[in-house]
Amino acid sequence: MNFVAISPNFPPNYHQFWKSLARRGVTILGLGDTAYDELDPEMKACLKEYYYLPHMLDYQEQLKAVAYLTFRHGKIDRLESHNEFWLESDAALRSDFNIFGLKRENMPQIKHKSEMKKVFKACGVPTARGCVVNTLADAEGLINEVGYPVVAKPDVGVGANQTYTIENRDELEYFFKHKPGQDYIFEEFIHGKVVTYDGLVDRHGNVVFDSAMTYSLGVMETVNKSEDIWYYVDREVPERLREAGRKILKMDKILERFFHIEFFELPNGEYYGLEVNMRPPGGLTTDMWNYSNDFDIYEEYANLVTEDTFKAEVNHKYYCGYASRRYAKNYHYAIEDIFSEFGQNIMLHTSIEGVFAPALGDYGFIFRTEDYAKLEKIASWIMKLKETSVL
């Protein structure tokens, strides 16, 4: 089996995907914009060949690269990045080389938030009222219906980048005076906590692993206000959440891939569809799945690709949490204090680099426990700030 790994060096924890596949005898062919000598040595060792493409945004260059790899190694069986940024070009390459997986025609309802809403409605999943707006008059029409505040976000975008909450007329006018040059969707503001339905689907569309996460804050608030965030992998998947998520997966015709579907959970227990992401959850969530279940999701993905089987037991034995810190803040507890109190619960602590830092903080902790109250206590210790005296 020939597997083209797009941008295999990013993010670092995804190196395990390629290593696990290589151990199964899969021929891993890398294509990326990181120079070969700068690749992680262990990951480099699992690559049969690496095509260095410094201008990765040029699709014609990607096309030539995959044509070359096909000439060298034969038909490509799989092509994947597991990365939102490359989702559309991955699909285009699969279309042009007739590779299994999502194709160009699947992209609108997976990348455009306005098209996602149509899928939610077709599935009977409630969603915030909203539409693509091109003018101030368009926005005023929606606001007359739903009132302030409204959320403005790119119709096609990654994470919470360039996403805003608009509270009043002055902010609305300011937005349109400085509006970025792309389509924006405006939505009514939903008061609820952000939860997700995540997991992995086999090549026949069956969910072989699923999980649920809950966030302390939405990613938009975290990014725009530089707040600390904590979220956790739950020990149970609420049945109403599972039912809604699986309807969406079926409508989107998802096969042999990870998914990360975001919802608002309202106080009455109802779930409103927020958006879909047909790739693994970001940051270190795949590692949190491992700590939550005592299995290896990277190995299980390799099993799925090579044998169409998921072998591990999914037991959700632990709650697994992530909590962040920012270097600009002064915290009450030193890292040594946290380890002294909760050392057996801390699975990992590490600096967060580059594009993940705005959402996940500058430093992150992963921790697990069977008891939710203790999970919450650990998060509070990590994020507790020093009290400042008032003169």
mmCIF file of C-alpha atoms in Angstrom:
data_model
loop_
_atom_site.group_PDB
_atom_site.id
_atom_site.type_symbol
_atom_site.label_atom_id
_atom_site.label_comp_id
_atom_site.label_asym_id
_atom_site.label_seq_id
_atom_site.Cartn_x
_atom_site.Cartn_y
_atom_site.Cartn_z
ATOM 1 C CA MET A 1 0.000 0.000 0.000
ATOM 2 C CA ASN A 2 1.293 3.456 -0.968
ATOM 3 C CA PHE A 3 0.307 6.263 1.393
ATOM 4 C CA VAL A 4 1.184 9.918 0.660
ATOM 5 C CA ALA A 5 1.532 11.836 3.930
ATOM 6 C CA ILE A 6 0.951 15.537 3.287
ATOM 7 C CA SER A 7 3.005 17.863 5.502
ATOM 8 C CA PRO A 8 4.062 14.894 7.666
ATOM 9 C CA ASN A 9 6.189 16.951 10.047
ATOM 10 C CA PHE A 10 3.233 18.943 11.450
ATOM 11 C CA PRO A 11 2.012 18.696 14.101
ATOM 12 C CA PRO A 12 4.715 16.727 15.940
ATOM 13 C CA ASN A 13 2.357 14.333 17.769
ATOM 14 C CA TYR A 14 0.961 13.215 14.380
ATOM 15 C CA HIS A 15 4.332 11.677 13.529
ATOM 16 C CA GLN A 16 2.914 8.623 15.288
ATOM 17 C CA PHE A 17 0.386 8.111 12.480
ATOM 18 C CA TRP A 18 3.122 7.648 9.896
ATOM 19 C CA LYS A 19 5.310 5.523 12.168
ATOM 20 C CA SER A 20 2.419 3.180 12.971
ATOM 21 C CA LEU A 21 1.537 2.758 9.296
ATOM 22 C CA ALA A 22 5.164 2.111 8.377
ATOM 23 C CA ARG A 23 5.329 -0.647 11.005
ATOM 24 C CA ARG A 24 2.441 -2.321 9.146
ATOM 25 C CA GLY A 25 4.502 -2.395 5.965
ATOM 26 C CA VAL A 26 2.800 0.604 4.347
ATOM 27 C CA THR A 27 5.026 2.619 1.999
ATOM 28 C CA ILE A 28 4.961 6.167 3.395
ATOM 29 C CA LEU A 29 5.732 8.872 0.834
ATOM 30 C CA GLY A 30 6.116 12.317 2.375
ATOM 31 C CA LEU A 31 5.263 15.588 0.674
ATOM 32 C CA GLY A 32 5.959 18.770 2.602
ATOM 33 C CA ASP A 33 7.509 22.221 2.818
ATOM 34 C CA THR A 34 9.958 21.341 5.610
ATOM 35 C CA ALA A 35 13.479 20.669 4.334
ATOM 36 C CA TYR A 36 14.427 16.998 4.576
ATOM 37 C CA ASP A 37 17.330 17.648 6.957
ATOM 38 C CA GLU A 38 14.949 19.416 9.353
ATOM 39 C CA LEU A 39 12.539 16.485 9.682
ATOM 40 C CA ASP A 40 12.240 14.587 12.945
ATOM 41 C CA PRO A 41 14.865 11.786 12.662
ATOM 42 C CA GLU A 42 12.505 9.018 13.827
ATOM 43 C CA MET A 43 9.793 10.116 11.426
ATOM 44 C CA LYS A 44 12.325 10.492 8.622
ATOM 45 C CA ALA A 45 13.276 6.854 9.111
ATOM 46 C CA CYS A 46 9.717 5.698 8.331
ATOM 47 C CA LEU A 47 9.571 7.537 4.973
ATOM 48 C CA LYS A 48 10.314 5.577 1.820
ATOM 49 C CA GLU A 49 10.727 8.866 -0.058
ATOM 50 C CA TYR A 50 10.235 12.525 0.730
ATOM 51 C CA TYR A 51 9.390 15.189 -1.840
ATOM 52 C CA TYR A 52 10.423 18.623 -0.618
ATOM 53 C CA LEU A 53 8.059 21.261 -1.949
ATOM 54 C CA PRO A 54 8.893 24.741 -0.600
ATOM 55 C CA HIS A 55 5.901 26.276 -2.414
ATOM 56 C CA MET A 56 3.190 24.011 -0.985
ATOM 57 C CA LEU A 57 0.415 26.534 -1.621
ATOM 58 C CA ASP A 58 0.879 26.100 -5.373
ATOM 59 C CA TYR A 59 -1.548 23.309 -6.270
ATOM 60 C CA GLN A 60 0.073 22.704 -9.643
ATOM 61 C CA GLU A 61 3.327 21.964 -7.843
ATOM 62 C CA GLN A 62 1.517 19.529 -5.541
ATOM 63 C CA LEU A 63 0.017 17.883 -8.620
ATOM 64 C CA LYS A 64 3.462 17.430 -10.179
ATOM 65 C CA ALA A 65 4.837 16.041 -6.922
ATOM 66 C CA VAL A 66 2.140 13.366 -6.584
ATOM 67 C CA ALA A 67 2.539 12.495 -10.281
ATOM 68 C CA TYR A 68 6.248 11.968 -9.665
ATOM 69 C CA LEU A 69 5.601 9.782 -6.601
ATOM 70 C CA THR A 70 3.078 7.766 -8.625
ATOM 71 C CA PHE A 71 5.633 7.277 -11.405
ATOM 72 C CA ARG A 72 8.234 6.153 -8.879
ATOM 73 C CA HIS A 73 6.100 3.876 -6.678
ATOM 74 C CA GLY A 74 2.888 3.034 -8.516
ATOM 75 C CA LYS A 75 -0.726 3.888 -7.762
ATOM 76 C CA ILE A 76 -1.327 5.868 -4.576
ATOM 77 C CA ASP A 77 -3.803 4.092 -2.287
ATOM 78 C CA ARG A 78 -4.248 6.782 0.363
ATOM 79 C CA LEU A 79 -3.372 10.477 0.688
ATOM 80 C CA GLU A 80 -3.895 12.342 3.957
ATOM 81 C CA SER A 81 -2.630 15.205 6.106
ATOM 82 C CA HIS A 82 -5.125 14.997 9.039
ATOM 83 C CA ASN A 83 -4.887 18.780 8.887
ATOM 84 C CA GLU A 84 -7.680 21.314 8.336
ATOM 85 C CA PHE A 85 -5.387 23.644 6.390
ATOM 86 C CA TRP A 86 -4.771 21.061 3.628
ATOM 87 C CA LEU A 87 -8.262 19.543 3.584
ATOM 88 C CA GLU A 88 -9.283 21.045 0.229
ATOM 89 C CA SER A 89 -6.024 20.377 -1.604
ATOM 90 C CA ASP A 90 -5.978 16.828 -0.192
ATOM 91 C CA ALA A 91 -9.450 16.309 -1.675
ATOM 92 C CA ALA A 92 -8.398 17.807 -5.012
ATOM 93 C CA LEU A 93 -5.397 15.484 -5.235
ATOM 94 C CA ARG A 94 -7.573 12.477 -4.413
ATOM 95 C CA SER A 95 -9.937 13.525 -7.201
ATOM 96 C CA ASP A 96 -7.181 14.020 -9.760
ATOM 97 C CA PHE A 97 -5.462 10.720 -8.951
ATOM 98 C CA ASN A 98 -8.600 8.677 -8.144
ATOM 99 C CA ILE A 99 -7.534 7.989 -4.547
ATOM 100 C CA PHE A 100 -9.949 6.672 -1.915
ATOM 101 C CA GLY A 101 -11.420 9.308 0.381
ATOM 102 C CA LEU A 102 -13.059 12.737 0.334
ATOM 103 C CA LYS A 103 -13.088 14.396 -3.107
ATOM 104 C CA ARG A 104 -13.676 17.910 -4.419
ATOM 105 C CA GLU A 105 -17.434 17.458 -4.534
ATOM 106 C CA ASN A 106 -17.485 16.706 -0.785
ATOM 107 C CA MET A 107 -15.805 19.960 0.199
ATOM 108 C CA PRO A 108 -18.583 22.584 0.196
ATOM 109 C CA GLN A 109 -20.577 21.014 3.046
ATOM 110 C CA ILE A 110 -17.368 20.309 4.982
ATOM 111 C CA LYS A 111 -15.623 23.661 4.527
ATOM 112 C CA HIS A 112 -18.403 26.250 4.146
ATOM 113 C CA LYS A 113 -20.244 27.035 7.371
ATOM 114 C CA SER A 114 -23.285 28.142 5.364
ATOM 115 C CA GLU A 115 -23.425 24.699 3.710
ATOM 116 C CA MET A 116 -22.931 22.960 7.074
ATOM 117 C CA LYS A 117 -26.143 24.634 8.241
ATOM 118 C CA LYS A 118 -28.015 23.025 5.352
ATOM 119 C CA VAL A 119 -26.714 19.616 6.426
ATOM 120 C CA PHE A 120 -27.725 20.223 10.054
ATOM 121 C CA LYS A 121 -31.243 21.192 8.984
ATOM 122 C CA ALA A 122 -31.535 18.192 6.643
ATOM 123 C CA CYS A 123 -30.573 15.954 9.584
ATOM 124 C CA GLY A 124 -33.092 17.558 11.909
ATOM 125 C CA VAL A 125 -30.300 19.028 14.058
ATOM 126 C CA PRO A 126 -31.104 22.590 15.270
ATOM 127 C CA THR A 127 -28.568 25.284 14.423
ATOM 128 C CA ALA A 128 -28.165 29.007 14.998
ATOM 129 C CA ARG A 129 -30.046 31.229 12.585
ATOM 130 C CA GLY A 130 -27.629 32.890 10.206
ATOM 131 C CA CYS A 131 -26.607 33.630 6.636
ATOM 132 C CA VAL A 132 -23.745 34.887 4.495
ATOM 133 C CA VAL A 133 -23.753 38.686 4.475
ATOM 134 C CA ASN A 134 -22.156 40.890 1.843
ATOM 135 C CA THR A 135 -23.435 44.303 2.900
ATOM 136 C CA LEU A 136 -24.428 46.244 5.969
ATOM 137 C CA ALA A 137 -28.038 45.971 4.814
ATOM 138 C CA ASP A 138 -27.748 42.146 4.715
ATOM 139 C CA ALA A 139 -26.496 42.136 8.297
ATOM 140 C CA GLU A 140 -29.225 44.509 9.454
ATOM 141 C CA GLY A 141 -31.861 42.185 7.983
ATOM 142 C CA LEU A 142 -30.601 39.285 10.099
ATOM 143 C CA ILE A 143 -30.173 41.424 13.229
ATOM 144 C CA ASN A 144 -33.753 42.660 12.906
ATOM 145 C CA GLU A 145 -34.743 38.993 13.176
ATOM 146 C CA VAL A 146 -32.360 37.688 15.880
ATOM 147 C CA GLY A 147 -31.181 40.831 17.720
ATOM 148 C CA TYR A 148 -27.748 41.571 19.197
ATOM 149 C CA PRO A 149 -25.250 40.134 19.836
ATOM 150 C CA VAL A 150 -24.355 38.331 16.617
ATOM 151 C CA VAL A 151 -21.254 36.346 15.713
ATOM 152 C CA ALA A 152 -19.370 37.179 12.514
ATOM 153 C CA LYS A 153 -17.008 34.552 11.153
ATOM 154 C CA PRO A 154 -15.480 33.611 7.804
ATOM 155 C CA ASP A 155 -17.709 31.256 5.842
ATOM 156 C CA VAL A 156 -14.542 29.263 5.168
ATOM 157 C CA GLY A 157 -12.066 29.457 8.022
ATOM 158 C CA VAL A 158 -9.907 27.517 10.443
ATOM 159 C CA GLY A 159 -10.563 27.710 14.174
ATOM 160 C CA ALA A 160 -11.663 31.080 15.536
ATOM 161 C CA ASN A 161 -9.368 33.199 13.368
ATOM 162 C CA GLN A 162 -10.963 36.530 12.389
ATOM 163 C CA THR A 163 -14.140 35.693 14.304
ATOM 164 C CA TYR A 164 -15.945 38.452 16.216
ATOM 165 C CA THR A 165 -18.887 39.041 18.511
ATOM 166 C CA ILE A 166 -20.769 42.188 17.496
ATOM 167 C CA GLU A 167 -22.724 43.761 20.341
ATOM 168 C CA ASN A 168 -24.254 46.927 18.880
ATOM 169 C CA ARG A 169 -24.690 49.211 15.865
ATOM 170 C CA ASP A 170 -21.334 50.983 16.330
ATOM 171 C CA GLU A 171 -19.466 47.672 16.302
ATOM 172 C CA LEU A 172 -21.459 46.569 13.253
ATOM 173 C CA GLU A 173 -20.488 49.680 11.293
ATOM 174 C CA TYR A 174 -16.856 49.317 12.393
ATOM 175 C CA PHE A 175 -16.831 45.710 11.180
ATOM 176 C CA PHE A 176 -18.009 46.657 7.697
ATOM 177 C CA LYS A 177 -15.506 49.512 7.453
ATOM 178 C CA HIS A 178 -12.685 47.053 8.197
ATOM 179 C CA LYS A 179 -14.181 43.805 6.904
ATOM 180 C CA PRO A 180 -11.585 41.303 5.609
ATOM 181 C CA GLY A 181 -11.891 40.501 1.921
ATOM 182 C CA GLN A 182 -13.723 37.185 2.221
ATOM 183 C CA ASP A 183 -17.268 35.925 2.628
ATOM 184 C CA TYR A 184 -18.606 36.229 6.175
ATOM 185 C CA ILE A 185 -21.491 34.453 7.825
ATOM 186 C CA PHE A 186 -23.440 36.169 10.596
ATOM 187 C CA GLU A 187 -25.190 34.051 13.230
ATOM 188 C CA GLU A 188 -27.362 34.647 16.241
ATOM 189 C CA PHE A 189 -25.482 34.289 19.522
ATOM 190 C CA ILE A 190 -26.295 30.993 21.223
ATOM 191 C CA HIS A 191 -25.974 30.804 25.020
ATOM 192 C CA GLY A 192 -24.619 27.333 25.707
ATOM 193 C CA LYS A 193 -21.449 25.426 26.418
ATOM 194 C CA VAL A 194 -19.379 24.038 23.559
ATOM 195 C CA VAL A 195 -19.269 20.247 23.371
ATOM 196 C CA THR A 196 -17.958 18.019 20.626
ATOM 197 C CA TYR A 197 -18.646 14.611 19.160
ATOM 198 C CA ASP A 198 -15.367 13.115 17.996
ATOM 199 C CA GLY A 199 -14.026 9.837 16.741
ATOM 200 C CA LEU A 200 -13.139 7.592 13.839
ATOM 201 C CA VAL A 201 -15.188 6.022 11.035
ATOM 202 C CA ASP A 202 -14.208 2.897 9.083
ATOM 203 C CA ARG A 203 -14.209 2.596 5.287
ATOM 204 C CA HIS A 204 -17.869 1.492 5.315
ATOM 205 C CA GLY A 205 -19.093 4.493 7.313
ATOM 206 C CA ASN A 206 -19.359 2.736 10.676
ATOM 207 C CA VAL A 207 -18.260 4.667 13.769
ATOM 208 C CA VAL A 208 -15.642 2.417 15.399
ATOM 209 C CA PHE A 209 -14.620 4.877 18.110
ATOM 210 C CA ASP A 210 -16.421 7.883 19.513
ATOM 211 C CA SER A 211 -15.864 10.313 22.336
ATOM 212 C CA ALA A 212 -17.230 13.581 23.712
ATOM 213 C CA MET A 213 -15.435 16.725 24.881
ATOM 214 C CA THR A 214 -16.602 19.742 26.861
ATOM 215 C CA TYR A 215 -14.937 23.193 26.815
ATOM 216 C CA SER A 216 -14.804 25.732 29.624
ATOM 217 C CA LEU A 217 -14.849 28.522 27.022
ATOM 218 C CA GLY A 218 -15.484 28.700 23.315
ATOM 219 C CA VAL A 219 -12.375 28.893 21.149
ATOM 220 C CA MET A 220 -13.502 32.322 19.899
ATOM 221 C CA GLU A 221 -13.461 33.805 23.413
ATOM 222 C CA THR A 222 -10.131 32.131 24.195
ATOM 223 C CA VAL A 223 -8.418 33.521 21.094
ATOM 224 C CA ASN A 224 -9.909 37.022 21.135
ATOM 225 C CA LYS A 225 -9.420 37.623 24.872
ATOM 226 C CA SER A 226 -6.236 35.551 25.446
ATOM 227 C CA GLU A 227 -8.026 33.647 28.179
ATOM 228 C CA ASP A 228 -6.873 30.399 29.731
ATOM 229 C CA ILE A 229 -8.888 27.408 28.635
ATOM 230 C CA TRP A 230 -9.543 23.982 29.969
ATOM 231 C CA TYR A 231 -11.497 21.176 28.382
ATOM 232 C CA TYR A 232 -11.900 17.487 28.969
ATOM 233 C CA VAL A 233 -12.664 14.165 27.329
ATOM 234 C CA ASP A 234 -15.767 12.839 29.031
ATOM 235 C CA ARG A 235 -16.244 9.314 30.361
ATOM 236 C CA GLU A 236 -19.590 9.033 28.588
ATOM 237 C CA VAL A 237 -21.030 10.060 25.231
ATOM 238 C CA PRO A 238 -24.560 11.433 25.732
ATOM 239 C CA GLU A 239 -26.927 9.462 23.531
ATOM 240 C CA ARG A 240 -28.596 12.580 22.078
ATOM 241 C CA LEU A 241 -25.166 13.922 21.110
ATOM 242 C CA ARG A 242 -24.197 10.594 19.541
ATOM 243 C CA GLU A 243 -27.456 10.427 17.590
ATOM 244 C CA ALA A 244 -27.051 13.951 16.192
ATOM 245 C CA GLY A 245 -23.382 13.398 15.319
ATOM 246 C CA ARG A 246 -24.010 10.142 13.490
ATOM 247 C CA LYS A 247 -26.792 11.653 11.392
ATOM 248 C CA ILE A 248 -24.348 14.331 10.233
ATOM 249 C CA LEU A 249 -21.610 11.799 9.451
ATOM 250 C CA LYS A 250 -24.037 9.787 7.337
ATOM 251 C CA MET A 251 -25.263 12.858 5.462
ATOM 252 C CA ASP A 252 -21.660 13.940 4.760
ATOM 253 C CA LYS A 253 -20.771 10.390 3.591
ATOM 254 C CA ILE A 254 -17.686 10.139 5.799
ATOM 255 C CA LEU A 255 -15.530 7.048 5.266
ATOM 256 C CA GLU A 256 -12.264 5.957 6.942
ATOM 257 C CA ARG A 257 -11.404 9.192 8.669
ATOM 258 C CA PHE A 258 -11.488 11.108 11.908
ATOM 259 C CA PHE A 259 -14.219 13.603 12.738
ATOM 260 C CA HIS A 260 -14.666 16.496 15.166
ATOM 261 C CA ILE A 261 -18.203 17.938 15.232
ATOM 262 C CA GLU A 262 -18.918 20.950 17.423
ATOM 263 C CA PHE A 263 -22.231 21.648 19.143
ATOM 264 C CA PHE A 264 -23.703 24.066 21.626
ATOM 265 C CA GLU A 265 -25.317 22.276 24.556
ATOM 266 C CA LEU A 266 -28.196 24.388 25.831
ATOM 267 C CA PRO A 267 -29.304 24.417 29.492
ATOM 268 C CA ASN A 268 -32.335 22.295 28.533
ATOM 269 C CA GLY A 269 -30.056 19.554 27.175
ATOM 270 C CA GLU A 270 -30.723 20.312 23.505
ATOM 271 C CA TYR A 271 -27.802 20.266 21.052
ATOM 272 C CA TYR A 272 -27.365 22.926 18.370
ATOM 273 C CA GLY A 273 -24.998 22.134 15.492
ATOM 274 C CA LEU A 274 -22.088 24.588 15.351
ATOM 275 C CA GLU A 275 -19.693 23.264 12.716
ATOM 276 C CA VAL A 276 -18.035 20.132 11.372
ATOM 277 C CA ASN A 277 -14.329 19.373 11.067
ATOM 278 C CA MET A 278 -13.561 16.156 9.216
ATOM 279 C CA ARG A 279 -10.149 15.569 10.761
ATOM 280 C CA PRO A 280 -8.864 14.754 14.250
ATOM 281 C CA PRO A 281 -9.565 17.329 16.983
ATOM 282 C CA GLY A 282 -6.737 19.827 17.249
ATOM 283 C CA GLY A 283 -3.943 20.219 19.736
ATOM 284 C CA LEU A 284 -3.129 17.183 21.852
ATOM 285 C CA THR A 285 -6.601 15.629 21.858
ATOM 286 C CA THR A 286 -5.541 12.411 20.119
ATOM 287 C CA ASP A 287 -3.079 11.852 22.975
ATOM 288 C CA MET A 288 -5.855 12.604 25.474
ATOM 289 C CA TRP A 289 -7.916 9.807 23.894
ATOM 290 C CA ASN A 290 -5.011 7.470 24.578
ATOM 291 C CA TYR A 291 -4.788 8.521 28.228
ATOM 292 C CA SER A 292 -8.566 8.304 28.627
ATOM 293 C CA ASN A 293 -8.816 4.752 27.261
ATOM 294 C CA ASP A 294 -5.333 3.272 27.799
ATOM 295 C CA PHE A 295 -5.043 2.465 24.099
ATOM 296 C CA ASP A 296 -3.058 3.832 21.112
ATOM 297 C CA ILE A 297 -5.207 5.694 18.573
ATOM 298 C CA TYR A 298 -2.270 5.940 16.159
ATOM 299 C CA GLU A 299 -1.942 2.148 16.092
ATOM 300 C CA GLU A 300 -5.696 1.757 15.738
ATOM 301 C CA TYR A 301 -5.765 4.123 12.752
ATOM 302 C CA ALA A 302 -3.072 1.983 11.133
ATOM 303 C CA ASN A 303 -5.184 -1.117 11.844
ATOM 304 C CA LEU A 304 -8.171 0.547 10.218
ATOM 305 C CA VAL A 305 -6.288 1.567 7.060
ATOM 306 C CA THR A 306 -4.499 -1.744 6.562
ATOM 307 C CA GLU A 307 -7.005 -4.289 7.915
ATOM 308 C CA ASP A 308 -10.288 -2.357 8.207
ATOM 309 C CA THR A 309 -10.424 -3.260 11.906
ATOM 310 C CA PHE A 310 -10.374 -1.354 15.200
ATOM 311 C CA LYS A 311 -8.955 -3.751 17.768
ATOM 312 C CA ALA A 312 -8.750 -1.804 21.026
ATOM 313 C CA GLU A 313 -11.363 -1.807 23.770
ATOM 314 C CA VAL A 314 -13.021 1.584 24.162
ATOM 315 C CA ASN A 315 -13.635 1.889 27.913
ATOM 316 C CA HIS A 316 -13.455 5.633 28.686
ATOM 317 C CA LYS A 317 -11.829 4.651 31.969
ATOM 318 C CA TYR A 318 -10.701 8.181 32.827
ATOM 319 C CA TYR A 319 -11.771 11.751 32.427
ATOM 320 C CA CYS A 320 -8.838 13.375 30.662
ATOM 321 C CA GLY A 321 -8.380 17.132 30.887
ATOM 322 C CA TYR A 322 -6.271 19.820 29.270
ATOM 323 C CA ALA A 323 -5.596 23.169 30.969
ATOM 324 C CA SER A 324 -3.514 26.072 29.708
ATOM 325 C CA ARG A 325 -1.327 28.858 30.970
ATOM 326 C CA ARG A 326 -0.009 32.024 29.337
ATOM 327 C CA TYR A 327 3.455 33.400 29.926
ATOM 328 C CA ALA A 328 2.113 36.932 30.451
ATOM 329 C CA LYS A 329 0.118 35.873 33.526
ATOM 330 C CA ASN A 330 1.263 35.342 37.107
ATOM 331 C CA TYR A 331 -0.038 32.063 38.563
ATOM 332 C CA HIS A 332 -0.623 31.136 42.181
ATOM 333 C CA TYR A 333 0.868 27.635 42.000
ATOM 334 C CA ALA A 334 4.288 26.777 40.620
ATOM 335 C CA ILE A 335 4.573 23.682 38.437
ATOM 336 C CA GLU A 336 6.389 21.987 41.327
ATOM 337 C CA ASP A 337 3.391 22.635 43.599
ATOM 338 C CA ILE A 338 1.030 21.072 41.060
ATOM 339 C CA PHE A 339 3.189 17.975 40.772
ATOM 340 C CA SER A 340 3.524 17.704 44.534
ATOM 341 C CA GLU A 341 -0.266 17.623 44.897
ATOM 342 C CA PHE A 342 -1.334 15.802 41.702
ATOM 343 C CA GLY A 343 1.787 14.186 40.281
ATOM 344 C CA GLN A 344 0.196 10.791 39.651
ATOM 345 C CA ASN A 345 -2.576 12.470 37.643
ATOM 346 C CA ILE A 346 -0.364 14.597 35.379
ATOM 347 C CA MET A 347 0.280 12.739 32.117
ATOM 348 C CA LEU A 348 2.092 15.474 30.206
ATOM 349 C CA HIS A 349 3.083 19.114 30.481
ATOM 350 C CA THR A 350 4.668 20.987 27.605
ATOM 351 C CA SER A 351 5.087 24.332 25.878
ATOM 352 C CA ILE A 352 2.671 25.011 23.016
ATOM 353 C CA GLU A 353 4.241 26.362 19.875
ATOM 354 C CA GLY A 354 3.161 28.376 16.848
ATOM 355 C CA VAL A 355 -0.378 28.341 15.493
ATOM 356 C CA PHE A 356 -1.831 26.382 18.423
ATOM 357 C CA ALA A 357 -0.809 28.909 21.110
ATOM 358 C CA PRO A 358 -3.622 31.486 20.597
ATOM 359 C CA ALA A 359 -6.262 28.825 21.317
ATOM 360 C CA LEU A 360 -4.352 26.460 23.622
ATOM 361 C CA GLY A 361 -2.145 28.847 25.576
ATOM 362 C CA ASP A 362 1.639 29.014 25.823
ATOM 363 C CA TYR A 363 1.916 26.051 28.168
ATOM 364 C CA GLY A 364 -0.389 23.075 28.594
ATOM 365 C CA PHE A 365 -1.050 20.236 31.025
ATOM 366 C CA ILE A 366 -2.781 16.924 30.326
ATOM 367 C CA PHE A 367 -4.172 15.154 33.381
ATOM 368 C CA ARG A 368 -6.580 12.313 34.096
ATOM 369 C CA THR A 369 -8.692 10.966 36.931
ATOM 370 C CA GLU A 370 -11.692 8.707 37.379
ATOM 371 C CA ASP A 371 -13.434 11.387 39.449
ATOM 372 C CA TYR A 372 -14.787 14.570 37.843
ATOM 373 C CA ALA A 373 -14.547 16.685 41.004
ATOM 374 C CA LYS A 374 -10.821 15.969 41.195
ATOM 375 C CA LEU A 375 -10.415 16.738 37.490
ATOM 376 C CA GLU A 376 -11.991 20.140 38.073
ATOM 377 C CA LYS A 377 -9.760 20.743 41.098
ATOM 378 C CA ILE A 378 -6.598 20.029 39.096
ATOM 379 C CA ALA A 379 -7.702 22.461 36.374
ATOM 380 C CA SER A 380 -8.418 25.146 38.967
ATOM 381 C CA TRP A 381 -4.935 24.744 40.476
ATOM 382 C CA ILE A 382 -3.277 25.022 37.077
ATOM 383 C CA MET A 383 -5.170 28.186 36.084
ATOM 384 C CA LYS A 384 -5.448 29.941 39.477
ATOM 385 C CA LEU A 385 -3.900 33.419 39.300
ATOM 386 C CA LYS A 386 -2.070 35.223 42.068
ATOM 387 C CA GLU A 387 -4.204 37.782 43.828
ATOM 388 C CA THR A 388 -3.110 41.351 43.242
ATOM 389 C CA SER A 389 -3.232 43.830 46.095
ATOM 390 C CA VAL A 390 -5.186 47.031 45.609
ATOM 391 C CA LEU A 391 -3.482 50.158 46.966
#
